[in-house]
Coordinates of C-alpha atoms in Angstrom, one line a residue:
M1 CA 0.0 0.0 0.0
K2 CA 3.0 2.4 0.4
P3 CA 3.2 3.2 -3.4
F4 CA -0.5 3.8 -3.5
L5 CA -0.4 6.1 -0.5
Y6 CA 2.6 7.9 -1.9
L7 CA 0.7 8.6 -5.2
L8 CA -2.2 10.1 -3.3
K9 CA 0.1 12.2 -1.1
R10 CA 2.1 13.5 -4.1
N11 CA -1.1 14.4 -6.0
I12 CA -2.5 16.4 -3.1
I13 CA 0.9 18.2 -2.5
N14 CA 1.4 19.0 -6.2
Y15 CA -2.1 20.4 -6.4
I16 CA -1.5 22.7 -3.4
K17 CA 1.8 23.8 -4.9
S18 CA 0.1 24.6 -8.2
I19 CA -2.3 27.0 -6.3
R20 CA 0.7 29.0 -5.1
H21 CA 1.9 29.4 -8.7
K22 CA -1.6 29.9 -10.1
P23 CA -3.8 31.4 -7.4
T24 CA -6.9 31.4 -9.6
K25 CA -7.2 27.7 -9.0
A26 CA -8.2 28.5 -5.4
I27 CA -11.0 30.8 -6.5
P28 CA -13.6 28.1 -7.1
F29 CA -13.0 26.6 -3.6
V30 CA -13.4 30.1 -2.0
F31 CA -16.6 30.6 -4.0
I32 CA -18.0 27.3 -3.0
I33 CA -17.2 27.8 0.7
G34 CA -18.6 31.3 0.6
F35 CA -21.8 30.0 -1.0
I36 CA -22.2 27.3 1.7
V37 CA -21.7 29.9 4.4
L38 CA -24.4 32.2 2.9
M39 CA -26.7 29.2 2.4
C40 CA -26.3 28.3 6.1
F41 CA -27.0 31.9 7.1
A42 CA -30.1 32.0 5.0
F43 CA -31.3 28.6 6.3
F44 CA -31.0 29.6 10.0
T45 CA -32.9 32.9 9.6
D46 CA -36.5 33.0 10.7
D47 CA -37.8 34.0 7.3
A48 CA -36.3 30.9 5.7
Q49 CA -37.9 28.7 8.3
A50 CA -41.2 30.4 7.9
E51 CA -41.4 29.5 4.2
S52 CA -40.9 25.7 4.8
L53 CA -44.5 24.9 3.7
I54 CA -44.1 21.8 1.6
D55 CA -44.9 18.4 3.3
S56 CA -41.8 16.3 3.8
K57 CA -43.5 13.3 2.1
Y58 CA -42.9 15.0 -1.3
F59 CA -39.2 15.3 -0.6
I60 CA -39.0 11.6 0.6
G61 CA -41.1 10.4 -2.3
I62 CA -39.1 12.2 -5.0
T63 CA -35.8 11.2 -3.4
T64 CA -36.8 7.6 -3.2
G65 CA -37.8 7.5 -6.9
I66 CA -34.5 9.1 -7.9
L67 CA -32.4 6.9 -5.7
F68 CA -34.1 3.7 -6.9
E69 CA -33.5 4.6 -10.6
L70 CA -30.0 5.6 -9.8
F71 CA -29.4 2.3 -8.0
L72 CA -30.7 0.3 -11.1
F73 CA -28.4 2.4 -13.3
I74 CA -25.4 1.8 -11.1
I75 CA -25.9 -2.0 -11.3
Y76 CA -26.2 -1.8 -15.1
S77 CA -23.2 0.5 -15.5
G78 CA -21.1 -1.8 -13.3
V79 CA -21.8 -4.8 -15.6
T80 CA -21.2 -2.8 -18.8
R81 CA -18.4 -0.6 -17.4
K82 CA -15.8 0.5 -20.0
N83 CA -14.7 3.9 -18.8
F84 CA -12.2 4.8 -16.1
R85 CA -10.7 8.1 -14.9
Y86 CA -7.1 7.2 -15.7
S87 CA -5.0 9.5 -17.9
M88 CA -2.2 8.4 -20.2
S89 CA 0.4 9.7 -17.7
D90 CA -1.1 7.1 -15.3
V91 CA -0.8 4.5 -17.9
N92 CA 2.9 5.3 -18.7
L93 CA 3.9 5.7 -15.0
I94 CA 1.7 3.6 -12.8
F95 CA 0.6 0.7 -15.1
T96 CA 4.3 -0.1 -15.9
S97 CA 5.5 0.3 -12.3
P98 CA 5.9 -2.5 -9.8
I99 CA 2.6 -1.7 -8.1
K100 CA 0.0 -4.3 -7.5
S101 CA -3.0 -4.1 -9.9
Q102 CA -5.3 -4.0 -6.8
N103 CA -3.6 -0.7 -5.7
V104 CA -3.8 0.8 -9.1
L105 CA -7.5 0.0 -9.2
L106 CA -7.9 1.6 -5.8
Y107 CA -6.1 4.7 -7.1
G108 CA -8.7 4.8 -10.0
F109 CA -11.4 4.5 -7.4
V110 CA -10.1 7.5 -5.5
K111 CA -10.0 9.5 -8.8
E112 CA -13.5 8.5 -9.5
I113 CA -14.6 9.7 -6.1
S114 CA -13.1 13.1 -6.8
F115 CA -15.1 13.2 -10.0
M116 CA -18.3 12.4 -8.1
F117 CA -17.5 15.3 -5.7
A118 CA -17.3 17.6 -8.7
M119 CA -20.8 16.4 -9.7
C120 CA -22.0 17.4 -6.2
L121 CA -21.3 21.0 -7.0
F122 CA -24.6 21.1 -8.9
L123 CA -26.4 19.9 -5.8
I124 CA -24.9 22.8 -3.8
F125 CA -26.6 25.3 -5.9
Q126 CA -30.0 23.6 -5.3
L127 CA -29.6 23.4 -1.5
P128 CA -31.0 26.9 -0.8
N129 CA -34.2 26.0 -2.6
L130 CA -34.6 22.9 -0.6
A131 CA -33.8 24.7 2.7
L132 CA -36.6 27.2 2.0
K133 CA -39.2 24.7 0.9
F134 CA -38.8 21.9 3.4
S135 CA -38.6 21.8 7.2
F136 CA -35.1 20.4 7.8
I137 CA -33.8 19.7 11.3
P138 CA -31.0 22.0 12.5
W139 CA -28.0 21.5 10.3
G140 CA -30.1 19.0 8.3
I141 CA -29.2 20.6 5.0
I142 CA -25.5 20.1 5.7
Y143 CA -26.1 16.5 6.8
L144 CA -28.0 16.0 3.5
L145 CA -25.0 17.1 1.5
L146 CA -22.6 14.9 3.5
I147 CA -24.9 11.9 3.2
L148 CA -25.2 12.3 -0.5
M149 CA -21.4 12.4 -0.9
A150 CA -21.0 9.3 1.2
F151 CA -23.8 7.6 -0.8
F152 CA -22.1 8.4 -4.1
I153 CA -18.9 6.8 -2.7
V154 CA -20.7 3.6 -1.8
L155 CA -22.3 3.5 -5.2
S156 CA -18.9 3.9 -6.9
S157 CA -17.5 1.1 -4.8
L158 CA -20.5 -1.1 -5.6
S159 CA -20.2 -0.3 -9.4
L160 CA -16.5 -1.3 -9.3
L161 CA -17.3 -4.5 -7.4
I162 CA -19.8 -5.5 -10.0
Y163 CA -17.3 -4.8 -12.7
G164 CA -14.6 -6.8 -10.9
F165 CA -16.9 -9.8 -10.5
F166 CA -17.9 -10.0 -14.1
S167 CA -14.3 -9.3 -15.2
K168 CA -13.2 -12.3 -13.2
Y169 CA -16.1 -14.4 -14.4
Y170 CA -16.3 -12.9 -17.9
K171 CA -18.1 -15.9 -19.4
H172 CA -21.3 -14.8 -17.7
K173 CA -21.0 -11.1 -18.6
D174 CA -23.1 -11.1 -21.8
L175 CA -25.9 -13.0 -20.0
A176 CA -25.7 -10.7 -17.0
I177 CA -25.9 -7.6 -19.3
K178 CA -29.1 -8.9 -20.8
I179 CA -30.6 -9.9 -17.4
V180 CA -29.8 -6.5 -15.8
K181 CA -31.0 -4.6 -18.8
Y182 CA -34.4 -6.3 -19.1
F183 CA -34.8 -6.4 -15.3
N184 CA -34.3 -2.6 -15.2
I185 CA -36.8 -2.1 -18.0
V186 CA -39.4 -4.5 -16.4
V187 CA -39.1 -2.9 -13.0
S188 CA -39.4 0.7 -14.3
L189 CA -42.4 -0.2 -16.5
G190 CA -43.9 -2.2 -13.7
L191 CA -43.7 0.7 -11.3
A192 CA -45.2 3.1 -13.9
A193 CA -48.1 0.6 -14.6
Y194 CA -48.7 0.1 -10.9
I195 CA -48.9 3.8 -10.3
Y196 CA -51.1 4.3 -13.3
T197 CA -53.6 1.6 -12.4
G198 CA -53.7 2.4 -8.7
G199 CA -53.7 6.2 -8.9
K200 CA -57.3 6.4 -10.1
G201 CA -56.8 9.9 -11.5
N202 CA -54.6 11.2 -8.7
Y203 CA -51.3 9.6 -9.9
Y204 CA -48.9 12.1 -8.3
E205 CA -50.3 11.7 -4.7
F206 CA -50.5 7.9 -5.1
A207 CA -46.9 7.8 -6.3
M208 CA -45.8 9.9 -3.3
D209 CA -47.6 7.7 -0.9
F210 CA -46.1 4.6 -2.6
F211 CA -42.5 5.9 -2.4
N212 CA -43.1 6.9 1.3
K213 CA -43.6 3.3 2.3
D214 CA -41.3 2.1 5.1
W215 CA -40.3 -1.1 3.3
W216 CA -38.1 0.9 0.9
N217 CA -35.6 1.2 3.8
Y218 CA -35.0 -2.5 3.7
I219 CA -33.6 -2.5 0.1
P220 CA -29.8 -2.9 0.5
V221 CA -27.6 0.2 -0.1
M222 CA -30.4 2.2 -1.8
G223 CA -32.8 1.8 1.1
W224 CA -30.2 2.7 3.8
G225 CA -29.2 5.9 1.9
R226 CA -32.9 6.7 1.5
A227 CA -33.5 6.3 5.3
L228 CA -30.6 8.6 6.2
L229 CA -31.7 11.3 3.7
S230 CA -35.3 11.2 5.0
Q231 CA -34.1 11.5 8.6
C232 CA -32.5 14.9 7.7
L233 CA -36.2 16.1 7.9
T234 CA -37.8 13.8 10.4
G235 CA -34.8 13.6 12.8
F236 CA -32.1 11.0 13.5
N237 CA -32.6 8.0 15.8
S238 CA -30.9 4.8 16.8
F239 CA -31.7 3.3 13.3
S240 CA -29.6 6.1 11.8
L241 CA -26.4 4.5 13.3
I242 CA -27.5 1.1 11.9
H243 CA -28.1 2.5 8.4
G244 CA -24.9 4.5 8.4
G245 CA -22.9 1.5 9.7
L246 CA -24.4 -0.7 7.0
L247 CA -23.4 1.8 4.3
I248 CA -19.8 2.0 5.7
F249 CA -19.6 -1.8 6.0
S250 CA -20.9 -2.2 2.4
C251 CA -18.2 0.2 1.1
I252 CA -15.4 -1.5 3.0
G253 CA -16.7 -4.9 2.0
A254 CA -16.9 -4.0 -1.7
I255 CA -13.3 -2.6 -1.7
T256 CA -12.0 -5.6 0.3
L257 CA -13.6 -8.1 -2.2
L258 CA -12.4 -6.0 -5.1
Y259 CA -8.8 -6.0 -3.7
K260 CA -8.9 -9.8 -3.3
F261 CA -10.0 -10.4 -6.9
N262 CA -6.5 -9.5 -8.2
L263 CA -7.9 -8.3 -11.5
D264 CA -6.0 -7.7 -14.8
F265 CA -8.1 -4.7 -15.9
Y266 CA -5.4 -2.8 -17.8
E267 CA -6.8 -3.8 -21.2
D268 CA -10.2 -2.3 -20.3
A269 CA -8.7 0.9 -18.9
L270 CA -6.3 1.7 -21.8
P271 CA -9.0 2.8 -24.3
S272 CA -10.7 5.1 -21.8
A273 CA -7.3 6.6 -20.8
E274 CA -6.7 7.4 -24.5
Q275 CA -10.1 9.1 -24.7
N276 CA -9.5 11.1 -21.5
E277 CA -6.1 12.2 -22.8
V278 CA -7.5 13.4 -26.1
A279 CA -10.3 15.3 -24.4
Q280 CA -7.8 17.0 -22.0
S281 CA -5.6 17.9 -25.0
Y282 CA -8.6 19.5 -26.7
K283 CA -9.4 21.6 -23.7
N284 CA -5.8 22.6 -23.0
S285 CA -5.3 23.6 -26.7
G286 CA -7.9 26.3 -26.4
Y287 CA -10.4 24.0 -28.3
D288 CA -8.2 23.8 -31.4
P289 CA -10.2 22.2 -34.3
K290 CA -7.4 19.7 -35.0
Q291 CA -7.7 18.4 -31.5
L292 CA -11.5 18.4 -31.9
S293 CA -11.1 16.1 -34.9
K294 CA -9.0 13.7 -32.8
M295 CA -11.5 13.6 -30.0
Q296 CA -14.4 13.0 -32.4
N297 CA -12.5 10.1 -34.0
T298 CA -11.8 8.7 -30.5
R299 CA -15.3 9.1 -29.1
K300 CA -18.1 9.4 -31.5
P301 CA -21.0 11.7 -30.6
F302 CA -24.3 10.1 -29.7
A303 CA -26.8 9.4 -32.5
R304 CA -24.7 11.3 -35.1
R305 CA -25.1 10.4 -38.8
K306 CA -23.8 11.6 -42.1
A307 CA -26.1 14.1 -43.8
T308 CA -26.1 16.5 -46.7
L309 CA -27.9 19.8 -47.4
T310 CA -28.0 21.7 -50.6
Y311 CA -28.3 25.5 -50.4
S312 CA -27.3 28.6 -52.4
A313 CA -27.0 31.1 -49.6
K314 CA -23.9 33.3 -49.5
Y315 CA -22.0 35.3 -46.9
A316 CA -23.6 35.5 -43.5
K317 CA -26.7 33.5 -44.5
A318 CA -24.5 30.5 -45.2
I319 CA -23.7 30.3 -41.5
F320 CA -27.3 29.5 -40.7
F321 CA -27.6 26.7 -43.3
R322 CA -24.3 25.2 -42.0
H323 CA -25.9 25.0 -38.6
M324 CA -29.0 23.4 -40.1
L325 CA -26.8 20.7 -41.5
E326 CA -25.3 20.1 -38.0
Y327 CA -28.9 19.8 -36.6
K328 CA -29.8 17.4 -39.4
K329 CA -26.9 15.1 -38.3
T330 CA -28.4 14.6 -34.8
G331 CA -32.1 14.6 -35.6
F332 CA -34.7 15.8 -38.0
Y333 CA -33.5 19.4 -38.1
F334 CA -34.8 21.0 -34.9
I335 CA -36.6 17.9 -33.7
N336 CA -34.3 15.5 -31.8
I337 CA -34.4 13.3 -28.7
L338 CA -34.6 16.3 -26.4
S339 CA -37.7 17.5 -28.3
G340 CA -39.3 14.1 -27.5
I341 CA -38.5 14.5 -23.8
Y342 CA -40.1 17.9 -23.8
L343 CA -43.2 16.6 -25.5
V344 CA -43.6 13.7 -23.0
A345 CA -43.0 16.1 -20.1
S346 CA -45.6 18.5 -21.4
I347 CA -48.2 15.8 -21.8
A348 CA -47.4 14.4 -18.3
V349 CA -47.8 17.9 -16.7
G350 CA -51.1 18.4 -18.5
L351 CA -52.5 15.1 -17.4
Y352 CA -51.1 14.4 -14.0
F353 CA -50.0 17.7 -12.3
D354 CA -52.4 20.2 -10.9
L355 CA -50.4 23.5 -10.8
P356 CA -50.8 27.0 -12.1
F357 CA -49.7 27.5 -15.7
Y358 CA -47.4 30.4 -14.7
A359 CA -45.6 28.0 -12.2
Y360 CA -45.0 25.7 -15.1
L361 CA -43.6 28.6 -17.2
L362 CA -41.2 29.6 -14.4
F363 CA -40.0 26.0 -13.9
T364 CA -39.3 25.6 -17.7
I365 CA -37.4 28.9 -17.7
Y366 CA -35.4 27.8 -14.6
I367 CA -34.5 24.5 -16.3
M368 CA -33.5 26.3 -19.5
V369 CA -31.2 28.7 -17.7
I370 CA -29.3 26.2 -15.5
S371 CA -28.8 24.0 -18.6
T372 CA -27.8 26.7 -21.0
Y373 CA -24.7 25.9 -23.0
G374 CA -23.1 27.1 -26.2
G375 CA -25.3 26.5 -29.3
K376 CA -24.2 25.8 -32.8
W377 CA -22.8 29.4 -32.9
S378 CA -20.0 28.4 -30.5
M379 CA -18.5 26.0 -33.1
D380 CA -17.8 28.8 -35.5
F381 CA -14.9 30.0 -33.3
N382 CA -13.1 26.7 -33.8
G383 CA -12.0 28.1 -37.2
H384 CA -11.1 31.4 -38.7
F385 CA -13.5 31.4 -41.7
I386 CA -16.3 33.3 -39.9
F387 CA -14.0 36.3 -39.4
L388 CA -13.2 36.4 -43.1
I389 CA -16.8 36.4 -44.3
P390 CA -17.5 39.8 -46.0
A391 CA -20.5 40.7 -43.9
S392 CA -21.2 43.1 -41.0
S393 CA -20.7 41.9 -37.5
A394 CA -24.4 42.3 -36.7
S395 CA -25.4 40.2 -39.7
K396 CA -23.0 37.4 -38.7
L397 CA -24.3 37.5 -35.1
F398 CA -27.9 37.3 -36.3
Y399 CA -27.4 34.3 -38.6
S400 CA -25.1 32.5 -36.3
T401 CA -27.6 32.6 -33.5
L402 CA -30.7 32.2 -35.6
S403 CA -30.7 28.4 -35.4
S404 CA -30.5 28.6 -31.6
I405 CA -33.5 30.9 -31.5
I406 CA -35.5 28.7 -33.8
K407 CA -34.6 25.6 -31.6
V408 CA -35.9 27.5 -28.6
T409 CA -39.1 28.4 -30.5
V410 CA -39.7 24.7 -31.4
D411 CA -39.1 23.6 -27.9
S412 CA -41.5 26.2 -26.5
L413 CA -44.3 24.9 -28.8
L414 CA -43.7 21.4 -27.6
L415 CA -43.6 22.5 -23.9
F416 CA -46.7 24.7 -23.8
L417 CA -49.2 23.6 -26.5
P418 CA -49.9 20.1 -25.2
A419 CA -49.8 21.1 -21.5
G420 CA -51.9 24.2 -22.1
F421 CA -54.7 22.4 -24.0
L422 CA -54.8 19.5 -21.6
M423 CA -55.0 21.9 -18.6
G424 CA -57.7 24.0 -20.3
I425 CA -55.6 27.2 -20.5
S426 CA -56.8 30.0 -22.7
P427 CA -55.1 30.3 -26.1
V428 CA -54.0 33.9 -25.2
E429 CA -52.1 32.7 -22.1
I430 CA -50.5 29.8 -24.0
L431 CA -49.3 32.2 -26.7
L432 CA -47.9 34.7 -24.3
S433 CA -46.2 31.9 -22.3
I434 CA -44.6 30.7 -25.6
L435 CA -43.4 34.2 -26.4
A436 CA -42.1 34.7 -22.8
Y437 CA -40.1 31.5 -23.0
I438 CA -38.7 32.5 -26.4
S439 CA -37.7 35.9 -25.0
F440 CA -35.8 34.2 -22.2
G441 CA -34.1 31.9 -24.7
T442 CA -33.1 34.9 -26.8
V443 CA -31.6 36.7 -23.8
S444 CA -29.8 33.5 -22.8
T445 CA -28.4 33.0 -26.3
Y446 CA -27.1 36.5 -26.8
G447 CA -25.9 36.6 -23.2
A448 CA -23.9 33.5 -23.8
V449 CA -22.3 35.1 -26.9
L450 CA -21.4 38.2 -24.8
N451 CA -20.0 36.0 -22.0
Y452 CA -17.8 34.2 -24.6
K453 CA -16.5 37.6 -25.6
L454 CA -15.9 38.6 -21.9
F455 CA -14.5 35.4 -20.4
D456 CA -13.0 33.4 -23.2
R457 CA -9.5 34.4 -22.1
V458 CA -10.0 32.9 -18.7
S459 CA -7.9 29.8 -18.7
N460 CA -9.5 28.0 -15.7
Q461 CA -12.5 26.2 -17.2
M462 CA -14.3 26.0 -13.8
M463 CA -13.9 29.7 -13.2
K464 CA -15.1 30.5 -16.7
G465 CA -18.2 28.4 -16.2
I466 CA -18.9 30.0 -12.9
F467 CA -18.5 33.5 -14.3
M468 CA -20.7 32.7 -17.3
M469 CA -23.5 31.3 -15.1
I470 CA -23.5 34.2 -12.7
T471 CA -23.6 36.8 -15.5
L472 CA -26.3 34.9 -17.3
I473 CA -28.4 35.1 -14.1
V474 CA -27.7 38.8 -13.9
Y475 CA -29.0 39.3 -17.4
I476 CA -32.4 37.6 -16.7
L477 CA -32.9 38.3 -13.0
P478 CA -34.3 41.9 -13.5
G479 CA -36.9 40.6 -15.9
I480 CA -38.1 38.0 -13.3
V481 CA -38.2 40.7 -10.5
I482 CA -40.0 43.2 -12.7
G483 CA -42.5 40.6 -13.9
A484 CA -43.2 39.4 -10.3
L485 CA -43.8 43.0 -9.1
L486 CA -46.1 44.0 -12.0
S487 CA -48.1 40.8 -11.8
F488 CA -48.4 40.0 -8.1
K489 CA -48.1 43.4 -6.4
F490 CA -49.4 46.0 -8.8
E491 CA -51.5 43.6 -11.0
I492 CA -50.8 45.6 -14.2
F493 CA -51.9 44.0 -17.5
A494 CA -54.6 41.9 -15.7
P495 CA -53.9 38.1 -15.7
Y496 CA -51.2 38.3 -18.3
S497 CA -48.9 40.8 -16.6
L498 CA -46.2 38.2 -15.8
Q499 CA -45.8 37.1 -19.4
I500 CA -46.0 40.6 -20.9
S501 CA -43.5 41.9 -18.5
F502 CA -41.1 39.1 -19.4
I503 CA -41.5 39.8 -23.1
V504 CA -41.0 43.5 -22.8
Y505 CA -37.9 43.4 -20.6
N506 CA -36.3 40.5 -22.4
T507 CA -36.8 42.3 -25.8
L508 CA -35.1 45.4 -24.5
A509 CA -32.3 43.4 -22.7
S510 CA -31.7 41.4 -25.9
L511 CA -31.2 44.6 -28.0
V512 CA -28.7 46.0 -25.4
I513 CA -26.8 42.7 -25.2
V514 CA -26.6 42.4 -29.0
Q515 CA -25.0 45.8 -29.3
A516 CA -22.4 44.8 -26.7
A517 CA -21.8 41.3 -28.2
K518 CA -21.7 41.9 -31.9
G519 CA -18.1 43.1 -31.8
I520 CA -17.0 39.5 -31.2
Y521 CA -16.8 39.0 -34.9
D522 CA -14.7 42.1 -35.6
S523 CA -11.4 40.7 -34.8
I524 CA -10.0 37.2 -35.0
E525 CA -8.1 37.8 -31.7
T526 CA -11.3 38.5 -29.8

């Protein structure tokens, strides 16, 4: 174990030393710590506690459903595992060194845990919402975060143990993949059918009552984590120690068994190490198109096919048709897998959820903002041709973002038309909600372009992402505040004041942002 511990120690020391030479690496940690402190301060104020109005059964029910599906996915990913977190430097140094393969696998387990902690950053941004809506025990929100991190560690160890078992007994792997795949499908469909037949019209409440049954706590690993998470609201008891001890014992037992397997997994780890190295080279190169080609050859995009598109457009208009071709490669132009998800979600909301239509609008806007990423326009900066097109900067900005705006428009139709008609909403409110959603999509798109202009020179990718997310919220937050004031306090524009306020503000904000962002095409060095 000495070489293994030495590697961990040197990695930690080297990272701390790198902060001294590049202090910007410490900024994300300062930001996260500050955010947690502010979150704790807000949670322990009386105002925050006064707004904890939602019944805890909804938190427990939703958490149970998510954990159960995650548990099924972990079992499947363990059987079919092909990806590891090793880099090529690990392959060249560690794989060839006189270190036991068990220790190398444990080293990969530690690297995977660090990756899981990075995924928990998203949860940190959701904790204030949970703290304001549910009645947690004192320090319960902090316990929630710690339990989730520990639960992810246990799931990682379980996934590796399943991988190790079927690597050792590889003759049964193909059969196991089929069994696990069909078992997951049957269980998921069976749960959906049970809720549909037993709900008798009130499916949501029936599902919440079903997922609040105490017998869920007896499912190994998943049930123990579920019990600890629910006790962050109801209070800890003697069973908390039992559930926590079982999780710890499961993690230690999985790692111990994995260590005794003495696996020869290097052949499985090498391809994923090559993929990780190419992806890292692409990021370090400043997203050089040559490195992008290497990455695409190493790891093919999902559901991507060859496609052709004939057009006669010239100059800036050609940018739009090029983006249309890219959309055609991954779907039927603007209709893709995500469109299908939106359609199913819209129908489900219209049939099974009893909520105000404006609340549905706000939720879809929230999802759009937190998942905003560069559209097809961001690919144009991988090459220099867009700077050489003989067209005005405003024209290039318009046509390069037009496909993103149309995609938002198509998504808005899928999100609001089925749900609106099924809920019996007036056509005027549906139309205004669609326009409000499109206006937020426009602000987000042009705001992302402006952020690219402002923060592209920031080398730290995490810092760049944080800055872009914060500024994007700054762009849209005034519109939400103004809309809330005009609709709920002053009641201007009658029942449609919220949507009209959104449309007016976002239109003005988009015009201002466009003027600030269009200069990005003026210089190739920008």
